[in-house]
Amino acid sequence: MTLTLTVSDEVRALAPGFTHVAIEAEGLVNGPSTEGSSALLDDAARRLAVRLDGRAPHEDPHMAAWREAYTAFGSKPSRTRNSAEALAKRALSDAGLPRINLLVDVYNAISVAHLIPVGGEDADRIEGGMRLVRATGDEDFVTVAGGAEAVEHPDAGEVVWCDDAGVTCRRWNWRQGPRTRLTERSVSAVFLLEGLAPMPVADVERAGAELAGLLEKFSPGARITVHAPA
């Protein structure tokens, strides 16, 4: 793997059933949302409705496991939902899923259809390797508040993704920072699909394979590498 991804022992102890599949992509084509990416999001919402069969997203066993993990590191899961639950809630609402840009639409569609947290980072904006750790509380998380750049700090013990420059995503996969998000200028990316027991690892792999196929469809000629679950 060109980009190193490590999960700390403290996070493994907190959530022994955690696994992730990483996909590296180069030569991507991004841009505004298209009819194709919008159709993917609509189809994902339909697949989600079938999957839930009338249940609320948080009643799904996989989402329940994420709520337990959030509670374990001191977060209130009903206030700071994992990214998949938050997207699922949007998908089932009258407002529906947001259209962001082509690449974000694609990975959001996979997240909703499979009910699994999926993130996308601009590989050219990551400094050093990426690490999933429990924060000390001193790390910087650069975000935007009121239209201006602002620096926050995670809570001590909070699970965060970070690189050498600071936190890239708070509360595991709750809120991504603007520094590494995928924009219409992004051409290289790393996508992370994150699963917890009871979701079988094979299900995480299937979601990753579908994402890789869509990346190849929307970015012909892109170099896509799907890494084994870790």
PDB file of C-alpha atoms in Angstrom:
ATOM      1  CA  MET A   1       0.000   0.000   0.000  1.00  0.00           C
ATOM      2  CA  THR A   2       1.383   3.387  -0.983  1.00  0.00           C
ATOM      3  CA  LEU A   3      -0.402   4.997   1.937  1.00  0.00           C
ATOM      4  CA  THR A   4       0.084   3.348   5.318  1.00  0.00           C
ATOM      5  CA  LEU A   5      -2.996   2.805   7.481  1.00  0.00           C
ATOM      6  CA  THR A   6      -2.644   1.662  11.061  1.00  0.00           C
ATOM      7  CA  VAL A   7      -5.168   0.919  13.798  1.00  0.00           C
ATOM      8  CA  SER A   8      -3.934   1.328  17.361  1.00  0.00           C
ATOM      9  CA  ASP A   9      -4.123  -1.455  19.927  1.00  0.00           C
ATOM     10  CA  GLU A  10      -6.362   0.786  22.051  1.00  0.00           C
ATOM     11  CA  VAL A  11      -8.942   0.981  19.264  1.00  0.00           C
ATOM     12  CA  ARG A  12      -8.707  -2.770  18.639  1.00  0.00           C
ATOM     13  CA  ALA A  13      -9.382  -3.352  22.345  1.00  0.00           C
ATOM     14  CA  LEU A  14     -12.349  -0.980  22.267  1.00  0.00           C
ATOM     15  CA  ALA A  15     -13.924  -2.691  19.231  1.00  0.00           C
ATOM     16  CA  PRO A  16     -12.474  -6.188  18.717  1.00  0.00           C
ATOM     17  CA  GLY A  17     -14.786  -6.833  15.757  1.00  0.00           C
ATOM     18  CA  PHE A  18     -13.544  -3.852  13.747  1.00  0.00           C
ATOM     19  CA  THR A  19     -12.318  -4.354  10.202  1.00  0.00           C
ATOM     20  CA  HIS A  20     -11.675  -2.024   7.306  1.00  0.00           C
ATOM     21  CA  VAL A  21     -11.143  -2.330   3.582  1.00  0.00           C
ATOM     22  CA  ALA A  22      -9.026   0.344   1.901  1.00  0.00           C
ATOM     23  CA  ILE A  23      -9.206   1.220  -1.779  1.00  0.00           C
ATOM     24  CA  GLU A  24      -6.513   3.357  -3.360  1.00  0.00           C
ATOM     25  CA  ALA A  25      -7.329   5.125  -6.613  1.00  0.00           C
ATOM     26  CA  GLU A  26      -5.216   7.227  -8.959  1.00  0.00           C
ATOM     27  CA  GLY A  27      -6.162   8.977 -12.170  1.00  0.00           C
ATOM     28  CA  LEU A  28      -9.697   9.712 -11.028  1.00  0.00           C
ATOM     29  CA  VAL A  29     -12.045  12.111 -12.752  1.00  0.00           C
ATOM     30  CA  ASN A  30     -14.192  14.187 -10.451  1.00  0.00           C
ATOM     31  CA  GLY A  31     -16.620  16.999 -11.063  1.00  0.00           C
ATOM     32  CA  PRO A  32     -20.137  18.145 -10.226  1.00  0.00           C
ATOM     33  CA  SER A  33     -22.817  15.567  -9.543  1.00  0.00           C
ATOM     34  CA  THR A  34     -24.239  14.021 -12.698  1.00  0.00           C
ATOM     35  CA  GLU A  35     -27.477  12.314 -13.655  1.00  0.00           C
ATOM     36  CA  GLY A  36     -25.585   9.042 -13.266  1.00  0.00           C
ATOM     37  CA  SER A  37     -24.378   9.739  -9.745  1.00  0.00           C
ATOM     38  CA  SER A  38     -27.784  11.083  -8.760  1.00  0.00           C
ATOM     39  CA  ALA A  39     -29.414   7.893 -10.028  1.00  0.00           C
ATOM     40  CA  LEU A  40     -26.963   5.875  -7.922  1.00  0.00           C
ATOM     41  CA  LEU A  41     -28.065   7.746  -4.798  1.00  0.00           C
ATOM     42  CA  ASP A  42     -31.743   7.215  -5.590  1.00  0.00           C
ATOM     43  CA  ASP A  43     -31.131   3.503  -6.143  1.00  0.00           C
ATOM     44  CA  ALA A  44     -29.158   3.293  -2.892  1.00  0.00           C
ATOM     45  CA  ALA A  45     -32.101   4.789  -0.994  1.00  0.00           C
ATOM     46  CA  ARG A  46     -34.389   2.149  -2.497  1.00  0.00           C
ATOM     47  CA  ARG A  47     -31.955  -0.631  -1.564  1.00  0.00           C
ATOM     48  CA  LEU A  48     -31.758   0.735   1.975  1.00  0.00           C
ATOM     49  CA  ALA A  49     -35.540   0.737   2.345  1.00  0.00           C
ATOM     50  CA  VAL A  50     -35.670  -2.908   1.294  1.00  0.00           C
ATOM     51  CA  ARG A  51     -32.825  -3.770   3.658  1.00  0.00           C
ATOM     52  CA  LEU A  52     -34.459  -2.116   6.657  1.00  0.00           C
ATOM     53  CA  ASP A  53     -37.962  -3.353   5.843  1.00  0.00           C
ATOM     54  CA  GLY A  54     -39.656  -0.711   7.974  1.00  0.00           C
ATOM     55  CA  ARG A  55     -37.063  -0.538  10.737  1.00  0.00           C
ATOM     56  CA  ALA A  56     -35.249   2.649  11.701  1.00  0.00           C
ATOM     57  CA  PRO A  57     -31.547   2.693  10.710  1.00  0.00           C
ATOM     58  CA  HIS A  58     -30.364   2.473  14.331  1.00  0.00           C
ATOM     59  CA  GLU A  59     -32.300  -0.797  14.742  1.00  0.00           C
ATOM     60  CA  ASP A  60     -30.086  -2.549  12.190  1.00  0.00           C
ATOM     61  CA  PRO A  61     -27.604  -4.821  14.043  1.00  0.00           C
ATOM     62  CA  HIS A  62     -24.589  -3.215  12.353  1.00  0.00           C
ATOM     63  CA  MET A  63     -25.721   0.289  13.276  1.00  0.00           C
ATOM     64  CA  ALA A  64     -26.473  -0.899  16.816  1.00  0.00           C
ATOM     65  CA  ALA A  65     -22.865  -2.125  17.054  1.00  0.00           C
ATOM     66  CA  TRP A  66     -21.599   1.289  15.979  1.00  0.00           C
ATOM     67  CA  ARG A  67     -23.761   2.928  18.624  1.00  0.00           C
ATOM     68  CA  GLU A  68     -22.209   0.662  21.239  1.00  0.00           C
ATOM     69  CA  ALA A  69     -18.711   1.571  20.020  1.00  0.00           C
ATOM     70  CA  TYR A  70     -19.489   5.291  20.167  1.00  0.00           C
ATOM     71  CA  THR A  71     -20.847   4.904  23.690  1.00  0.00           C
ATOM     72  CA  ALA A  72     -17.693   3.009  24.675  1.00  0.00           C
ATOM     73  CA  PHE A  73     -15.452   5.990  23.894  1.00  0.00           C
ATOM     74  CA  GLY A  74     -17.780   8.496  25.558  1.00  0.00           C
ATOM     75  CA  SER A  75     -19.780   9.824  22.619  1.00  0.00           C
ATOM     76  CA  LYS A  76     -23.571  10.064  22.543  1.00  0.00           C
ATOM     77  CA  PRO A  77     -24.570   8.106  19.417  1.00  0.00           C
ATOM     78  CA  SER A  78     -28.013   9.713  19.194  1.00  0.00           C
ATOM     79  CA  ARG A  79     -26.336  13.129  18.875  1.00  0.00           C
ATOM     80  CA  THR A  80     -23.203  12.244  16.914  1.00  0.00           C
ATOM     81  CA  ARG A  81     -24.240   9.423  14.615  1.00  0.00           C
ATOM     82  CA  ASN A  82     -21.755   7.365  12.660  1.00  0.00           C
ATOM     83  CA  SER A  83     -21.626   8.450   9.023  1.00  0.00           C
ATOM     84  CA  ALA A  84     -23.676   5.531   7.689  1.00  0.00           C
ATOM     85  CA  GLU A  85     -26.541   6.041  10.129  1.00  0.00           C
ATOM     86  CA  ALA A  86     -26.573   9.781   9.455  1.00  0.00           C
ATOM     87  CA  LEU A  87     -26.704   9.216   5.690  1.00  0.00           C
ATOM     88  CA  ALA A  88     -29.369   6.534   6.050  1.00  0.00           C
ATOM     89  CA  LYS A  89     -31.519   8.903   8.063  1.00  0.00           C
ATOM     90  CA  ARG A  90     -31.154  11.496   5.300  1.00  0.00           C
ATOM     91  CA  ALA A  91     -31.935   8.923   2.612  1.00  0.00           C
ATOM     92  CA  LEU A  92     -35.237   8.026   4.257  1.00  0.00           C
ATOM     93  CA  SER A  93     -36.287  11.643   4.832  1.00  0.00           C
ATOM     94  CA  ASP A  94     -38.294  13.830   2.471  1.00  0.00           C
ATOM     95  CA  ALA A  95     -35.134  15.815   1.704  1.00  0.00           C
ATOM     96  CA  GLY A  96     -33.276  12.739   0.493  1.00  0.00           C
ATOM     97  CA  LEU A  97     -29.537  12.392   0.026  1.00  0.00           C
ATOM     98  CA  PRO A  98     -27.410  15.430  -0.778  1.00  0.00           C
ATOM     99  CA  ARG A  99     -25.607  15.696  -4.092  1.00  0.00           C
ATOM    100  CA  ILE A 100     -22.012  16.770  -3.379  1.00  0.00           C
ATOM    101  CA  ASN A 101     -19.760  15.844  -6.285  1.00  0.00           C
ATOM    102  CA  LEU A 102     -19.298  12.773  -8.438  1.00  0.00           C
ATOM    103  CA  LEU A 103     -16.842  10.872  -6.223  1.00  0.00           C
ATOM    104  CA  VAL A 104     -18.602  11.700  -2.969  1.00  0.00           C
ATOM    105  CA  ASP A 105     -21.939  10.700  -4.476  1.00  0.00           C
ATOM    106  CA  VAL A 106     -20.474   7.340  -5.502  1.00  0.00           C
ATOM    107  CA  TYR A 107     -19.095   6.437  -2.087  1.00  0.00           C
ATOM    108  CA  ASN A 108     -22.169   7.794  -0.293  1.00  0.00           C
ATOM    109  CA  ALA A 109     -24.322   5.526  -2.463  1.00  0.00           C
ATOM    110  CA  ILE A 110     -22.271   2.495  -1.386  1.00  0.00           C
ATOM    111  CA  SER A 111     -22.523   3.549   2.255  1.00  0.00           C
ATOM    112  CA  VAL A 112     -26.308   3.827   2.111  1.00  0.00           C
ATOM    113  CA  ALA A 113     -26.927   0.711   0.023  1.00  0.00           C
ATOM    114  CA  HIS A 114     -24.775  -1.490   2.279  1.00  0.00           C
ATOM    115  CA  LEU A 115     -25.391   0.443   5.531  1.00  0.00           C
ATOM    116  CA  ILE A 116     -21.670   0.709   6.204  1.00  0.00           C
ATOM    117  CA  PRO A 117     -19.525   3.774   6.987  1.00  0.00           C
ATOM    118  CA  VAL A 118     -17.497   4.768   3.920  1.00  0.00           C
ATOM    119  CA  GLY A 119     -15.072   7.673   3.762  1.00  0.00           C
ATOM    120  CA  GLY A 120     -13.048   9.235   0.999  1.00  0.00           C
ATOM    121  CA  GLU A 121      -9.830  11.203   1.453  1.00  0.00           C
ATOM    122  CA  ASP A 122      -7.801  13.157  -1.081  1.00  0.00           C
ATOM    123  CA  ALA A 123      -4.545  11.181  -1.067  1.00  0.00           C
ATOM    124  CA  ASP A 124      -2.568  14.202  -2.247  1.00  0.00           C
ATOM    125  CA  ARG A 125      -3.581  16.136   0.870  1.00  0.00           C
ATOM    126  CA  ILE A 126      -2.719  13.459   3.417  1.00  0.00           C
ATOM    127  CA  GLU A 127       0.568  14.059   5.214  1.00  0.00           C
ATOM    128  CA  GLY A 128       2.391  10.881   6.195  1.00  0.00           C
ATOM    129  CA  GLY A 129       0.364   7.798   7.074  1.00  0.00           C
ATOM    130  CA  MET A 130      -3.155   7.604   8.440  1.00  0.00           C
ATOM    131  CA  ARG A 131      -3.762   6.295  11.939  1.00  0.00           C
ATOM    132  CA  LEU A 132      -6.907   5.344  13.837  1.00  0.00           C
ATOM    133  CA  VAL A 133      -6.201   6.160  17.480  1.00  0.00           C
ATOM    134  CA  ARG A 134      -7.767   7.260  20.726  1.00  0.00           C
ATOM    135  CA  ALA A 135      -7.056  10.959  21.046  1.00  0.00           C
ATOM    136  CA  THR A 136      -5.132  12.595  23.854  1.00  0.00           C
ATOM    137  CA  GLY A 137      -7.281  15.716  23.457  1.00  0.00           C
ATOM    138  CA  ASP A 138      -4.373  17.907  22.357  1.00  0.00           C
ATOM    139  CA  GLU A 139      -4.591  17.129  18.622  1.00  0.00           C
ATOM    140  CA  ASP A 140      -5.708  19.831  16.188  1.00  0.00           C
ATOM    141  CA  PHE A 141      -8.812  19.385  14.085  1.00  0.00           C
ATOM    142  CA  VAL A 142      -9.023  22.186  11.540  1.00  0.00           C
ATOM    143  CA  THR A 143     -12.589  22.855  10.451  1.00  0.00           C
ATOM    144  CA  VAL A 144     -14.752  25.753   9.310  1.00  0.00           C
ATOM    145  CA  ALA A 145     -17.096  27.637  11.621  1.00  0.00           C
ATOM    146  CA  GLY A 146     -19.100  30.676  10.559  1.00  0.00           C
ATOM    147  CA  GLY A 147     -17.297  30.764   7.230  1.00  0.00           C
ATOM    148  CA  ALA A 148     -13.853  31.027   8.823  1.00  0.00           C
ATOM    149  CA  GLU A 149     -11.192  28.438   9.623  1.00  0.00           C
ATOM    150  CA  ALA A 150     -11.333  27.222  13.201  1.00  0.00           C
ATOM    151  CA  VAL A 151      -9.310  24.756  15.255  1.00  0.00           C
ATOM    152  CA  GLU A 152     -11.052  22.265  17.527  1.00  0.00           C
ATOM    153  CA  HIS A 153      -9.639  19.539  19.739  1.00  0.00           C
ATOM    154  CA  PRO A 154     -11.136  16.077  20.150  1.00  0.00           C
ATOM    155  CA  ASP A 155     -12.146  14.816  23.554  1.00  0.00           C
ATOM    156  CA  ALA A 156      -9.582  12.731  25.403  1.00  0.00           C
ATOM    157  CA  GLY A 157     -10.209   9.097  24.526  1.00  0.00           C
ATOM    158  CA  GLU A 158     -12.225   9.922  21.417  1.00  0.00           C
ATOM    159  CA  VAL A 159     -11.518   7.677  18.427  1.00  0.00           C
ATOM    160  CA  VAL A 160     -10.117   9.726  15.549  1.00  0.00           C
ATOM    161  CA  TRP A 161      -8.430   9.273  12.204  1.00  0.00           C
ATOM    162  CA  CYS A 162      -5.330  11.425  11.918  1.00  0.00           C
ATOM    163  CA  ASP A 163      -2.209  11.976   9.853  1.00  0.00           C
ATOM    164  CA  ASP A 164       1.014  13.846  10.568  1.00  0.00           C
ATOM    165  CA  ALA A 165      -0.751  17.224  10.285  1.00  0.00           C
ATOM    166  CA  GLY A 166      -3.608  16.510  12.687  1.00  0.00           C
ATOM    167  CA  VAL A 167      -7.031  14.946  12.926  1.00  0.00           C
ATOM    168  CA  THR A 168      -8.728  14.201   9.594  1.00  0.00           C
ATOM    169  CA  CYS A 169     -11.989  12.796  10.974  1.00  0.00           C
ATOM    170  CA  ARG A 170     -13.511  13.148  14.431  1.00  0.00           C
ATOM    171  CA  ARG A 171     -15.450  10.539  16.397  1.00  0.00           C
ATOM    172  CA  TRP A 172     -14.256   7.719  14.161  1.00  0.00           C
ATOM    173  CA  ASN A 173     -16.269   8.592  11.062  1.00  0.00           C
ATOM    174  CA  TRP A 174     -18.653  11.278  12.287  1.00  0.00           C
ATOM    175  CA  ARG A 175     -17.192  14.468  10.818  1.00  0.00           C
ATOM    176  CA  GLN A 176     -14.446  14.815   8.233  1.00  0.00           C
ATOM    177  CA  GLY A 177     -12.213  17.869   8.166  1.00  0.00           C
ATOM    178  CA  PRO A 178     -12.090  20.040   5.035  1.00  0.00           C
ATOM    179  CA  ARG A 179      -8.331  19.626   4.498  1.00  0.00           C
ATOM    180  CA  THR A 180      -8.506  16.098   3.068  1.00  0.00           C
ATOM    181  CA  ARG A 181     -12.041  15.924   1.702  1.00  0.00           C
ATOM    182  CA  LEU A 182     -12.583  15.083  -1.950  1.00  0.00           C
ATOM    183  CA  THR A 183     -13.189  18.135  -4.113  1.00  0.00           C
ATOM    184  CA  GLU A 184     -13.851  18.492  -7.816  1.00  0.00           C
ATOM    185  CA  ARG A 185     -10.082  18.894  -8.288  1.00  0.00           C
ATOM    186  CA  SER A 186      -9.197  15.587  -6.598  1.00  0.00           C
ATOM    187  CA  VAL A 187      -7.488  13.008  -8.815  1.00  0.00           C
ATOM    188  CA  SER A 188      -6.123  10.565  -6.205  1.00  0.00           C
ATOM    189  CA  ALA A 189      -8.019   9.147  -3.270  1.00  0.00           C
ATOM    190  CA  VAL A 190      -8.148   6.544  -0.563  1.00  0.00           C
ATOM    191  CA  PHE A 191     -11.558   5.141   0.360  1.00  0.00           C
ATOM    192  CA  LEU A 192     -12.204   3.415   3.679  1.00  0.00           C
ATOM    193  CA  LEU A 193     -15.058   1.014   4.321  1.00  0.00           C
ATOM    194  CA  GLU A 194     -15.432   0.289   8.044  1.00  0.00           C
ATOM    195  CA  GLY A 195     -17.273  -2.623   9.558  1.00  0.00           C
ATOM    196  CA  LEU A 196     -17.997  -3.928  13.034  1.00  0.00           C
ATOM    197  CA  ALA A 197     -19.217  -7.343  14.113  1.00  0.00           C
ATOM    198  CA  PRO A 198     -21.838  -8.678  13.495  1.00  0.00           C
ATOM    199  CA  MET A 199     -21.320  -7.526   9.885  1.00  0.00           C
ATOM    200  CA  PRO A 200     -19.366 -10.334   8.175  1.00  0.00           C
ATOM    201  CA  VAL A 201     -16.015  -9.340   6.728  1.00  0.00           C
ATOM    202  CA  ALA A 202     -17.223 -10.775   3.407  1.00  0.00           C
ATOM    203  CA  ASP A 203     -19.982  -8.145   3.360  1.00  0.00           C
ATOM    204  CA  VAL A 204     -17.408  -5.373   3.785  1.00  0.00           C
ATOM    205  CA  GLU A 205     -15.430  -6.881   0.909  1.00  0.00           C
ATOM    206  CA  ARG A 206     -18.523  -7.013  -1.306  1.00  0.00           C
ATOM    207  CA  ALA A 207     -19.231  -3.355  -0.645  1.00  0.00           C
ATOM    208  CA  GLY A 208     -15.608  -2.562  -1.487  1.00  0.00           C
ATOM    209  CA  ALA A 209     -15.790  -4.517  -4.733  1.00  0.00           C
ATOM    210  CA  GLU A 210     -18.925  -2.636  -5.759  1.00  0.00           C
ATOM    211  CA  LEU A 211     -17.269   0.691  -4.986  1.00  0.00           C
ATOM    212  CA  ALA A 212     -14.190  -0.261  -7.008  1.00  0.00           C
ATOM    213  CA  GLY A 213     -16.407  -1.188  -9.952  1.00  0.00           C
ATOM    214  CA  LEU A 214     -18.199   2.157  -9.821  1.00  0.00           C
ATOM    215  CA  LEU A 215     -14.914   4.057  -9.640  1.00  0.00           C
ATOM    216  CA  GLU A 216     -13.747   2.248 -12.764  1.00  0.00           C
ATOM    217  CA  LYS A 217     -17.058   3.031 -14.480  1.00  0.00           C
ATOM    218  CA  PHE A 218     -17.005   6.742 -13.707  1.00  0.00           C
ATOM    219  CA  SER A 219     -13.232   7.156 -14.131  1.00  0.00           C
ATOM    220  CA  PRO A 220     -12.217   4.909 -17.054  1.00  0.00           C
ATOM    221  CA  GLY A 221      -8.508   4.215 -16.968  1.00  0.00           C
ATOM    222  CA  ALA A 222      -8.126   4.973 -13.266  1.00  0.00           C
ATOM    223  CA  ARG A 223      -5.740   2.724 -11.337  1.00  0.00           C
ATOM    224  CA  ILE A 224      -7.745   1.055  -8.582  1.00  0.00           C
ATOM    225  CA  THR A 225      -6.215  -1.116  -5.841  1.00  0.00           C
ATOM    226  CA  VAL A 226      -8.470  -2.911  -3.368  1.00  0.00           C
ATOM    227  CA  HIS A 227      -6.575  -4.034  -0.283  1.00  0.00           C
ATOM    228  CA  ALA A 228      -7.378  -7.047   1.825  1.00  0.00           C
ATOM    229  CA  PRO A 229      -9.410  -6.462   4.999  1.00  0.00           C
ATOM    230  CA  ALA A 230      -7.360  -5.391   7.999  1.00  0.00           C
TER     231      ALA A 230
END
